[in-house]
mmCIF file of C-alpha atoms and ligand atoms in Angstrom:
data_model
loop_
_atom_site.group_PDB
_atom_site.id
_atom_site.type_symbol
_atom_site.label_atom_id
_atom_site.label_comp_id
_atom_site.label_asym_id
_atom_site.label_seq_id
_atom_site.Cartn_x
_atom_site.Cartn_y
_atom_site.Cartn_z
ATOM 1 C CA UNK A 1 -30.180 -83.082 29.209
ATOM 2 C CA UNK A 2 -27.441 -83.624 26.754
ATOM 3 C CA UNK A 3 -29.729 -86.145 24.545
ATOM 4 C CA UNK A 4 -32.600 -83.794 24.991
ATOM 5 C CA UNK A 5 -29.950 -81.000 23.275
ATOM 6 C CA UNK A 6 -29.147 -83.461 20.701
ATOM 7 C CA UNK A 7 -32.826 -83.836 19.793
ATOM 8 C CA UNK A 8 -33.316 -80.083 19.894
ATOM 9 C CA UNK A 9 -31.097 -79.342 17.238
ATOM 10 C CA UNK A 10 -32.392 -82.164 15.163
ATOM 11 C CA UNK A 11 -35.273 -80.688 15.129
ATOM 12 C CA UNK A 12 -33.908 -77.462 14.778
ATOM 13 C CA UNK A 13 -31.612 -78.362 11.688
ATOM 14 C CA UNK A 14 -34.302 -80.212 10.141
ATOM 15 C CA UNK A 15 -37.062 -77.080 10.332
ATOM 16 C CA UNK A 16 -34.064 -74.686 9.178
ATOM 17 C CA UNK A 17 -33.829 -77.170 5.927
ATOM 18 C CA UNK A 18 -37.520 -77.799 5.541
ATOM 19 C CA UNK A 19 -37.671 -73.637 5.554
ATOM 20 C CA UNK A 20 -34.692 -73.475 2.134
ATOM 21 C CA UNK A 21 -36.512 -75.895 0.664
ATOM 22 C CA UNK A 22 -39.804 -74.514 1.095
ATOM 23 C CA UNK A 23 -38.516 -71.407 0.006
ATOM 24 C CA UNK A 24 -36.631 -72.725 -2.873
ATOM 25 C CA UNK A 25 -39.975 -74.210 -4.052
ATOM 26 C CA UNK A 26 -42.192 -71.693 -3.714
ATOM 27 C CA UNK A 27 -39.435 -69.218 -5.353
ATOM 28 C CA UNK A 28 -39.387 -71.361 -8.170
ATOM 29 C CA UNK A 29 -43.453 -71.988 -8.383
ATOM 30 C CA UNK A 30 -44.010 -68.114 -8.277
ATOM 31 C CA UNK A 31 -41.552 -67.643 -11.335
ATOM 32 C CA UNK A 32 -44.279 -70.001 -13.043
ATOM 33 C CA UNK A 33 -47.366 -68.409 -10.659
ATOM 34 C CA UNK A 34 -46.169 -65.038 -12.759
ATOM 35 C CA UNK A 35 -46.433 -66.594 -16.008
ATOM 36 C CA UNK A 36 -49.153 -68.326 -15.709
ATOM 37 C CA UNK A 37 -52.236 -66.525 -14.370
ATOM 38 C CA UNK A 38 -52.214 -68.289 -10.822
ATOM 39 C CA UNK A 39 -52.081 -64.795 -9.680
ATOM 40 C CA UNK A 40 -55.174 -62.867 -8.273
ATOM 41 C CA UNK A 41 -56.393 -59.156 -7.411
ATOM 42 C CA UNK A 42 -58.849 -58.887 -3.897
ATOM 43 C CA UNK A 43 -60.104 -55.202 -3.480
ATOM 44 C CA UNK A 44 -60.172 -53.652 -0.034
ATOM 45 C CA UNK A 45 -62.929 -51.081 0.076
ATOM 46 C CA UNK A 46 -61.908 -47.274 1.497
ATOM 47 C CA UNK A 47 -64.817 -45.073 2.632
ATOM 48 C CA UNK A 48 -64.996 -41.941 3.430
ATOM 49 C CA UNK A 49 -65.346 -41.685 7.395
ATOM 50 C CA UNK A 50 -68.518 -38.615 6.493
ATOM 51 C CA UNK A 51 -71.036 -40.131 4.344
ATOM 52 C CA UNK A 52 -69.870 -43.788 4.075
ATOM 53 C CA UNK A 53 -69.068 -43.770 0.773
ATOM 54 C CA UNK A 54 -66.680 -45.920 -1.341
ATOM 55 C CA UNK A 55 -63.743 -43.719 -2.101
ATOM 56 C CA UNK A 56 -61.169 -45.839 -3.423
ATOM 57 C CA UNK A 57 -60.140 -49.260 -3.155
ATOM 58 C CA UNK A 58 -56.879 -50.882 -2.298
ATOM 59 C CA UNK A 59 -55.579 -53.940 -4.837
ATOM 60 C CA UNK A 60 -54.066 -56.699 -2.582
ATOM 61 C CA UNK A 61 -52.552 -59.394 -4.086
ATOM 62 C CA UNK A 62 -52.822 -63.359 -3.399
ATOM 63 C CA UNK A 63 -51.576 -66.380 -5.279
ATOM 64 C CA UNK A 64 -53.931 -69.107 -6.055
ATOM 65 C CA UNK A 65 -51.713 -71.862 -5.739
ATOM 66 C CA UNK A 66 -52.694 -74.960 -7.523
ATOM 67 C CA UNK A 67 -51.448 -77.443 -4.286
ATOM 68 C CA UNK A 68 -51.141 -75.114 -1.567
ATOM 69 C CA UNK A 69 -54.034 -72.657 -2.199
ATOM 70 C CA UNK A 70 -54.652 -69.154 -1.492
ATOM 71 C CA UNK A 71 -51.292 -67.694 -0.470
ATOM 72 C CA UNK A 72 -51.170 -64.711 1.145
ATOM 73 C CA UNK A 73 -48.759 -61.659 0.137
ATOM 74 C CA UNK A 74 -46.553 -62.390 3.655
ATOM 75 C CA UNK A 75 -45.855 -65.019 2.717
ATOM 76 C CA UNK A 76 -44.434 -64.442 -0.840
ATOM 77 C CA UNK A 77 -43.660 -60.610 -1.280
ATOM 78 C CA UNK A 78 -40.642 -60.854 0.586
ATOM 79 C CA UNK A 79 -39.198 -63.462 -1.752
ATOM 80 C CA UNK A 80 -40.463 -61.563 -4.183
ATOM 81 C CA UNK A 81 -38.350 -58.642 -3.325
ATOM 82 C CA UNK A 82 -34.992 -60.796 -2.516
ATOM 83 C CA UNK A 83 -34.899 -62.328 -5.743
ATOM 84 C CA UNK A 84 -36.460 -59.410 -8.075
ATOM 85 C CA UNK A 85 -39.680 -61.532 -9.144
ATOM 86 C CA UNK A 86 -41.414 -58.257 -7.781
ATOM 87 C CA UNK A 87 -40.906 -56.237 -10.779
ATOM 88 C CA UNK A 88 -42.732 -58.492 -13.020
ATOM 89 C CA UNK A 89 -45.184 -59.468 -9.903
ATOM 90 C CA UNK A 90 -45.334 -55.825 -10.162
ATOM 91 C CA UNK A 91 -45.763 -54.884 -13.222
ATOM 92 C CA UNK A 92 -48.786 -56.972 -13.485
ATOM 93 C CA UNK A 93 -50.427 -55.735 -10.129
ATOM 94 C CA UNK A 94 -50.609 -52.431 -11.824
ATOM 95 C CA UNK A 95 -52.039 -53.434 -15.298
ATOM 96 C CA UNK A 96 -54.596 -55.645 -13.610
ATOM 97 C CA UNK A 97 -55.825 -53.190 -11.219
ATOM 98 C CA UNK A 98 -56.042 -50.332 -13.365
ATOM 99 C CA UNK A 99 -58.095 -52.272 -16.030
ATOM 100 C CA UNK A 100 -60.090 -53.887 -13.207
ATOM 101 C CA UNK A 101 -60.780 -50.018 -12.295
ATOM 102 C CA UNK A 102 -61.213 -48.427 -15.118
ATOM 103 C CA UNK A 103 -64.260 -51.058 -15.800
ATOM 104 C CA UNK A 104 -65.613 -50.110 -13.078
ATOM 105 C CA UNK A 105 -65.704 -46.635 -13.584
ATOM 106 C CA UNK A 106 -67.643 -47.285 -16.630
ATOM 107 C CA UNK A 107 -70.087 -49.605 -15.173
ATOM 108 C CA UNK A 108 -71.099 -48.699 -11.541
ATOM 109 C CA UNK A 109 -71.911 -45.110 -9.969
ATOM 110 C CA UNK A 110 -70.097 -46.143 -6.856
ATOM 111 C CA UNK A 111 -66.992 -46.970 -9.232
ATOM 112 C CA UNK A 112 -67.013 -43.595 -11.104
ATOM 113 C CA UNK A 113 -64.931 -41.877 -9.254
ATOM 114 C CA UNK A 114 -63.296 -44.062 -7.233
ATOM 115 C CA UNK A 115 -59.502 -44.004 -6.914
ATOM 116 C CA UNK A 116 -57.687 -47.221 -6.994
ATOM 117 C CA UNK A 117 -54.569 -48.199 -5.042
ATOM 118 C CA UNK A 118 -51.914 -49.920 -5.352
ATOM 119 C CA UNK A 119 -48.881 -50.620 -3.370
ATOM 120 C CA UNK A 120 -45.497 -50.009 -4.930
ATOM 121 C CA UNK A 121 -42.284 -51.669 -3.198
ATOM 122 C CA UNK A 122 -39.343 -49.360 -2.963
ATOM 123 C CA UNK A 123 -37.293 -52.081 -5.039
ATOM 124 C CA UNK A 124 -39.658 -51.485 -7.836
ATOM 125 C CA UNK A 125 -39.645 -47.873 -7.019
ATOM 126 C CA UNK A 126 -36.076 -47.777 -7.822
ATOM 127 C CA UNK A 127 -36.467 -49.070 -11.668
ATOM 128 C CA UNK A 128 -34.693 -46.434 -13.749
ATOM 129 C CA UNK A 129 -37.828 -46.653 -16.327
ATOM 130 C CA UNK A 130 -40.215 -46.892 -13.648
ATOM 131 C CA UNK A 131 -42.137 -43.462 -14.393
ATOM 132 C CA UNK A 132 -42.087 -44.739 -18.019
ATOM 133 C CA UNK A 133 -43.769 -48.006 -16.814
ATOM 134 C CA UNK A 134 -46.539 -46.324 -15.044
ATOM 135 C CA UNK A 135 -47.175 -43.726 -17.835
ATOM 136 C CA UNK A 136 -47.498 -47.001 -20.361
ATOM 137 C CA UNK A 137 -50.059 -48.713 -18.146
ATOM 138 C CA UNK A 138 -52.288 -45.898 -17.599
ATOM 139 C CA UNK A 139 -52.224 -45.247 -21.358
ATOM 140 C CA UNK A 140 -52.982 -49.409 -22.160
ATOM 141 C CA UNK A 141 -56.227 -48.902 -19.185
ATOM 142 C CA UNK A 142 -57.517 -46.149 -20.301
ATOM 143 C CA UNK A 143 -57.795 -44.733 -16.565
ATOM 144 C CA UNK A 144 -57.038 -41.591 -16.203
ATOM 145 C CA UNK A 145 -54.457 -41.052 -14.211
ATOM 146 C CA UNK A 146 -56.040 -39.417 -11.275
ATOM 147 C CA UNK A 147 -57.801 -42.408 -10.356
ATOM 148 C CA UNK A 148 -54.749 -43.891 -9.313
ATOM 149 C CA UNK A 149 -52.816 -43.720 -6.156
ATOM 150 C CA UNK A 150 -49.513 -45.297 -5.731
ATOM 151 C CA UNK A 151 -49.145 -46.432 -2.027
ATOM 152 C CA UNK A 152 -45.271 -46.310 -0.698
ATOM 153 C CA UNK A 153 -43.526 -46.907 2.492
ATOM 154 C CA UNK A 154 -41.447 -44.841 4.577
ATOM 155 C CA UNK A 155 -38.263 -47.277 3.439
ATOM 156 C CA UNK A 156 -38.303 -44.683 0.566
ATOM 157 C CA UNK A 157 -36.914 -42.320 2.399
ATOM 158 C CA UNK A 158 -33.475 -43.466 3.569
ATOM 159 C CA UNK A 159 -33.071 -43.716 -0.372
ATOM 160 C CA UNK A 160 -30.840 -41.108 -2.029
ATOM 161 C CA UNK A 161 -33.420 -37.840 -1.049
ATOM 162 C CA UNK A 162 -32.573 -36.029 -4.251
ATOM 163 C CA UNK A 163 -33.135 -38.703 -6.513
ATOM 164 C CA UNK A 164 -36.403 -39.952 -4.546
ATOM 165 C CA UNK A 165 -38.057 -36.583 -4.679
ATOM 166 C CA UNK A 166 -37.182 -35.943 -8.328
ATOM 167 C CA UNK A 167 -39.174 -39.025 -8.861
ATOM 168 C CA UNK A 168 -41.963 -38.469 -6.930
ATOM 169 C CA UNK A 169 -42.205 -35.091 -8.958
ATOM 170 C CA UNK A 170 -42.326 -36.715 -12.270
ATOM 171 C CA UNK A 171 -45.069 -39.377 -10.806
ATOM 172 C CA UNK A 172 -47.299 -36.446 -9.897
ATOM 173 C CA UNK A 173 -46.907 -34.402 -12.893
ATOM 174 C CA UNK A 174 -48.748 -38.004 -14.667
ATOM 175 C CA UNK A 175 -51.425 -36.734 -12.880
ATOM 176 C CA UNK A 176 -51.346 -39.461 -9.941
ATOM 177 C CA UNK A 177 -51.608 -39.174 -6.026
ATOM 178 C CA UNK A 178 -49.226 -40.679 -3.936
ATOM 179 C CA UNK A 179 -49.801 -41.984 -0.121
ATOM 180 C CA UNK A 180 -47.299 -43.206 2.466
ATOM 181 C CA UNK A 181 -48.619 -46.406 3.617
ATOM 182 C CA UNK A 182 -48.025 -47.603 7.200
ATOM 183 C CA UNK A 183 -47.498 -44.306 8.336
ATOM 184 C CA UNK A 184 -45.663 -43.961 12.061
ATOM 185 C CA UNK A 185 -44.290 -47.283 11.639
ATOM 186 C CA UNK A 186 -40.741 -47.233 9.669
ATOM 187 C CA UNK A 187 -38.689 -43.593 9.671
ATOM 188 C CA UNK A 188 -37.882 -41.362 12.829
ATOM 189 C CA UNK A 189 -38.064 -38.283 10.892
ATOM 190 C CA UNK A 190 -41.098 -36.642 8.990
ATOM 191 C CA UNK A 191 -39.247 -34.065 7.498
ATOM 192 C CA UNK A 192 -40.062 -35.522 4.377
ATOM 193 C CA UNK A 193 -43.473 -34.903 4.654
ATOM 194 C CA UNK A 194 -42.486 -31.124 3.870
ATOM 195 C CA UNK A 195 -40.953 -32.207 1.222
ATOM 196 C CA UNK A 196 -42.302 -34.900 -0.735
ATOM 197 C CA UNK A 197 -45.602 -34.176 -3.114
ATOM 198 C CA UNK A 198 -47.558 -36.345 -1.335
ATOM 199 C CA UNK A 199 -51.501 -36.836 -1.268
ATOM 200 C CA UNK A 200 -52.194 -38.917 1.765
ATOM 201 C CA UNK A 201 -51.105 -40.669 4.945
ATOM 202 C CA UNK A 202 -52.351 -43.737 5.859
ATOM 203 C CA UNK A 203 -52.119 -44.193 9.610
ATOM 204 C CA UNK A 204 -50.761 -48.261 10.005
ATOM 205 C CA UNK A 205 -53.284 -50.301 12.026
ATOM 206 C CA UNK A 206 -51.053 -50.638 14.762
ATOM 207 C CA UNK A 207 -52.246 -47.065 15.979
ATOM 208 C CA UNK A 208 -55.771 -47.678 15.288
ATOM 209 C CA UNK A 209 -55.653 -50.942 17.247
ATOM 210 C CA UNK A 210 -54.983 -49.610 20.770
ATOM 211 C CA UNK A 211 -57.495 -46.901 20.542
ATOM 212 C CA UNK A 212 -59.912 -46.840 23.785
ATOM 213 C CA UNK A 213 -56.762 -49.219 25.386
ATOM 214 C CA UNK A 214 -53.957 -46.331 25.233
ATOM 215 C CA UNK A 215 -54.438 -42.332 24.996
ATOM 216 C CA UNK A 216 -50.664 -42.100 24.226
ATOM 217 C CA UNK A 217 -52.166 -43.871 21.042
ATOM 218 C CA UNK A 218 -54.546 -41.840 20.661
ATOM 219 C CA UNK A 219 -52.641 -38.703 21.106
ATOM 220 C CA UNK A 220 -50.251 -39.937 18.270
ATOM 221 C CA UNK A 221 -53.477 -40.192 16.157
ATOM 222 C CA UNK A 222 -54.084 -37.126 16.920
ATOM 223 C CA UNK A 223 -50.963 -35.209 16.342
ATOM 224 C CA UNK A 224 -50.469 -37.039 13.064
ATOM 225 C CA UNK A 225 -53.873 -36.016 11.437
ATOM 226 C CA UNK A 226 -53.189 -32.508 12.699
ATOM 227 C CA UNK A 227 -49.777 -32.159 11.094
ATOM 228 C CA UNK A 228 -51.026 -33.715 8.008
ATOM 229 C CA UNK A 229 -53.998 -31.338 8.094
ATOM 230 C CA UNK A 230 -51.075 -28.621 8.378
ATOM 231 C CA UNK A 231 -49.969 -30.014 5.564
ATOM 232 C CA UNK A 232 -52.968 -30.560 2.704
ATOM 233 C CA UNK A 233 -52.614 -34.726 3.060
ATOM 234 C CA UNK A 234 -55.689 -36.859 3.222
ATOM 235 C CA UNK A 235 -55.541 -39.096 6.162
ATOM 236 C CA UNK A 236 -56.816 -42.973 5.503
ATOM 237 C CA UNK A 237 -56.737 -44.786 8.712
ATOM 238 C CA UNK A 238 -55.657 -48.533 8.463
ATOM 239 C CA UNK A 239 -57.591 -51.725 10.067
ATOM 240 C CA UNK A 240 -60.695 -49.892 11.582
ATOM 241 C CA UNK A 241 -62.018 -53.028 12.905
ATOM 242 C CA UNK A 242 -64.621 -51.707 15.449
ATOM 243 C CA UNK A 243 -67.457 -48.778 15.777
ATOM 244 C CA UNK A 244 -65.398 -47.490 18.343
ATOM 245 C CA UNK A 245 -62.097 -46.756 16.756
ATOM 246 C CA UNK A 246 -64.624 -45.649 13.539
ATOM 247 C CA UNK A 247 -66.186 -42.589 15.580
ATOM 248 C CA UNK A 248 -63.056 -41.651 17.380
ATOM 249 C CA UNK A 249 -61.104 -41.776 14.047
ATOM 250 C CA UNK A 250 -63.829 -39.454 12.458
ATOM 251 C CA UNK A 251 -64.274 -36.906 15.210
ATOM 252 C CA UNK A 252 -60.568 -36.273 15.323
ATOM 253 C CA UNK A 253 -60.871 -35.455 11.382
ATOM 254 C CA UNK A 254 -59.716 -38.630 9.708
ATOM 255 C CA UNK A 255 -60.959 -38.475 6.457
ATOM 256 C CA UNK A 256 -61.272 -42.095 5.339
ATOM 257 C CA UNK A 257 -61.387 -45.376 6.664
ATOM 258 C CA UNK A 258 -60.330 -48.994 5.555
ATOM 259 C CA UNK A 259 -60.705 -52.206 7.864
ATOM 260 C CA UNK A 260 -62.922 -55.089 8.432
ATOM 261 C CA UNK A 261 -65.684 -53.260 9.894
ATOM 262 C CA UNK A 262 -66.397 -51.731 6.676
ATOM 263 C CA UNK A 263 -65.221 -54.695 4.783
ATOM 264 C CA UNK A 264 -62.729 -57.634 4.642
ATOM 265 C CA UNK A 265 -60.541 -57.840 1.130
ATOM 266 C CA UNK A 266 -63.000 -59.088 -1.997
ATOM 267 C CA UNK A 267 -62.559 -61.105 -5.125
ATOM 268 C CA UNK A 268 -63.047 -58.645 -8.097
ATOM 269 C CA UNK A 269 -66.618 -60.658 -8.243
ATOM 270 C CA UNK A 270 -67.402 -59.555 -4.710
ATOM 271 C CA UNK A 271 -66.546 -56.136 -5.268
ATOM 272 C CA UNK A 272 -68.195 -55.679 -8.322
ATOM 273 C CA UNK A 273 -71.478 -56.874 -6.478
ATOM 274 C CA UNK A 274 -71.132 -54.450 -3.048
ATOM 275 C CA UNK A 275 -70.556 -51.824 -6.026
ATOM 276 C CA UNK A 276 -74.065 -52.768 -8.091
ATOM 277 C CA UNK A 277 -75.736 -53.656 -4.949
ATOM 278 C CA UNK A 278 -74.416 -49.369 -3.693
ATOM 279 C CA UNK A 279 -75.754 -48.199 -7.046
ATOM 280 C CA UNK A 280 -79.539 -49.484 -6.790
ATOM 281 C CA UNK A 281 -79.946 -48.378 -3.059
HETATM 282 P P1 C2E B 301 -50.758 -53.177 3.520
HETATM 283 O O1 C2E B 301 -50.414 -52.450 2.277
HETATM 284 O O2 C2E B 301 -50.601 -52.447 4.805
HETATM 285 O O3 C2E B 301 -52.259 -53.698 3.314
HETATM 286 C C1 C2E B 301 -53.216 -53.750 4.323
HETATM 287 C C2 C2E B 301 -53.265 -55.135 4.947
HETATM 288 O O4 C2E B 301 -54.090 -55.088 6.113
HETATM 289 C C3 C2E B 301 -53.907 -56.195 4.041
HETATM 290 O O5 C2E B 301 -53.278 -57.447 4.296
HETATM 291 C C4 C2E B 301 -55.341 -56.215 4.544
HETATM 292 O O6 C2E B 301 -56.019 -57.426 4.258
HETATM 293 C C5 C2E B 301 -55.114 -56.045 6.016
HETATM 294 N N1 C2E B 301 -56.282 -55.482 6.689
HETATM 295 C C6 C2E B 301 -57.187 -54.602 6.200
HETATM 296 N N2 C2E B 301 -58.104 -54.278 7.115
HETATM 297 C C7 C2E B 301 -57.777 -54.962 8.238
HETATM 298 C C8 C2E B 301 -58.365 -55.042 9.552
HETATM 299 O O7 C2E B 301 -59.377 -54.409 9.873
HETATM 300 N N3 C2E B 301 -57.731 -55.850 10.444
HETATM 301 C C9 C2E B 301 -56.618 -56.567 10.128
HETATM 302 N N4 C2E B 301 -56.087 -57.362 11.056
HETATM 303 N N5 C2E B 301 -56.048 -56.523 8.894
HETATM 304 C C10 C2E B 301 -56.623 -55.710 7.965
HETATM 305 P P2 C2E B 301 -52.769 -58.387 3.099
HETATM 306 O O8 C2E B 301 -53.717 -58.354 1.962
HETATM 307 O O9 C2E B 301 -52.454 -59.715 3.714
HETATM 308 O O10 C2E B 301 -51.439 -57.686 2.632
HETATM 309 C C11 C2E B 301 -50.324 -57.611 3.484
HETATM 310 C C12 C2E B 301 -49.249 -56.717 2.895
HETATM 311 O O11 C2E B 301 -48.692 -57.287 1.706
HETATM 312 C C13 C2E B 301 -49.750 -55.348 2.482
HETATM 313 O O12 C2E B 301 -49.873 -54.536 3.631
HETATM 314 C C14 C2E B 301 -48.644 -54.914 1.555
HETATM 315 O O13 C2E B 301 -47.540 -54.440 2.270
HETATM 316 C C15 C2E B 301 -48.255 -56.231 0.892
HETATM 317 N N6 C2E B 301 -48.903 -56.311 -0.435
HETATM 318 C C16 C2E B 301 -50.146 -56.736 -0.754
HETATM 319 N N7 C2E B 301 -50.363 -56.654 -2.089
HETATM 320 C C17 C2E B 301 -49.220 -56.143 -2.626
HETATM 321 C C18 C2E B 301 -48.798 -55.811 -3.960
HETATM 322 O O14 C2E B 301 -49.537 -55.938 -4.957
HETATM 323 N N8 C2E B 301 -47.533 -55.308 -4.115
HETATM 324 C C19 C2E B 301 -46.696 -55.127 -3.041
HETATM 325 N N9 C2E B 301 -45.465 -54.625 -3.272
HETATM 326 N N10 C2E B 301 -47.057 -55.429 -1.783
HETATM 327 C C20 C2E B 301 -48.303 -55.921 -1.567
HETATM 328 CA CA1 CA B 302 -50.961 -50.592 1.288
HETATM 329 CA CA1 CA B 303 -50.780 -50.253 5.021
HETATM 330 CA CA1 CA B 304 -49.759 -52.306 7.429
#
């Protein structure tokens, strides 16, 4: 037993080291990644739940690493966020996605009114110059502003409140919407809901995923799309994966939908084809 411990923690120790160092690496490559282009947009298709229609689509970023390959945002926002890389990473989610959306508001039919989304950490949220940021990219694109909807989490909230709102005010009055993404996962209270100018509430797959398996679920669902309802928000509901959750999602008046039955994340290419490929049907 003892040299079984021994070996235990070797292995232990050794994992805990390989883990830094992996870390350390990647931290280091994704300084460059930044830099140096290895980073790429996929577009995650949002339809309405009524007529099946592309409504917006959300920008998800991956890094095309030259050794390791397509990473996937897990694995690299979080570092991202520790170290601060994030408001650069940031910085060039936005500009790529809103050029990326304003072209295809001028080529497709599907892409002419679509709104595009992008997800905003809180750490970038908390730029001073943030607002300013935002303004400048929309004005670079060329998209107007209502075609963009910043997607934030419920970590917002245990933020200073006053300062929080007063930003969310000034992000609206550019003439974008605002979502809380994940909804039902992260705060206890929604008293915020009352009084933040938000647009929509996306309900977090983890609700979605246990309808048909668990009417407390379902109830949740339920009571959340009513309240926001109450409320004037537009309910997205997150990871629709079967027909199922789909028609249950609709009938209790969710307004859009975004998951792999519709469609898995695309390449820009990809998207731009499903888009052209909408427009000649
Ligand atoms: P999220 O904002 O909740 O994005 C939705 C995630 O759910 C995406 O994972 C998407 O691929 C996945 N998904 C969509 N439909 C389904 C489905 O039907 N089933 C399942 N199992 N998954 C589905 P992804 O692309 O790996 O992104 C993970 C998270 O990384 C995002 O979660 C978001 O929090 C973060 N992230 C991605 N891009 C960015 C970014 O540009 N900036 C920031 N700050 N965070 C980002
Ligand atoms: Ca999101
Ligand atoms: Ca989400
Ligand atoms: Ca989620």
């Amino acid at each position: 037993a003892k040299t079984g411990g021994k070996a235990a923690t070797a292995l232990f120790d050794r994992s805990m080291t390989d883990r830094a160092s992996e870390r350390m690496e990647l931290e280091g490559d994704l300084r460059w990644a930044i830099d140096h282009g290895q980073l790429r947009l996929h577009y995650q298709p949002i339809v309405s739940l009524e007529s099946g229609r592309i409504r917006e689509a959300e920008a998800l970023v991956r890094w095309e690493h030259p050794k390791r390959g397509l990473i996937p945002p897990a694995k690299f926002i979080p570092i991202a966020e520790e170290t601060g890389l994030i408001i650069p990473l940031g910085k060039w989610v936005l500009e790529e996605a809103c050029r990326q959306a304003r072209d295809w508001s001028e080529t497709t039919k599907e892409g002419a009114a679509m709104i595009i989304g992008v997800n905003l950490s809180t750490r970038q949220f908390q730029q001073n110059d943030i607002v300013d940021d935002i303004a400048g990219v929309l004005g670079r694109s060329g998209l107007p502003p209502a075609h963009l909807k910043l997607e934030i989490t419920e970590s917002l909230m245990a933020l200073s409140p006053d300062d929080t709102v007063a930003k969310l005010h000034d992000l609206k009055a550019l003439g974008v919407h605002l979502a809380v993404d994940d909804f039902g996962t992260g705060y206890s209270s929604m008293s915020y809901l009352a009084n933040f100018p938000l647009d929509t509430l996306k309900i977090d797959r983890s609700f979605v995923q246990r309808i048909g398996e668990q009417p407390e679920a379902e109830a949740i669902i339920q009571a959340v799309i009513t309240l926001a309802k109450t409320l004037n928000l537009c309910v997205t509901s997150e990871g629709v994966e079967t027909a199922e959750q789909k028609e249950v999602l609709r009938k209790m008046g969710s307004d859009r939908g975004q998951g792999y039955l519709f469609s898995r994340p695309l390449t820009a290419a990809a998207f731009s084809e499903m888009l052209s490929d909408r427009d000649a049907v």
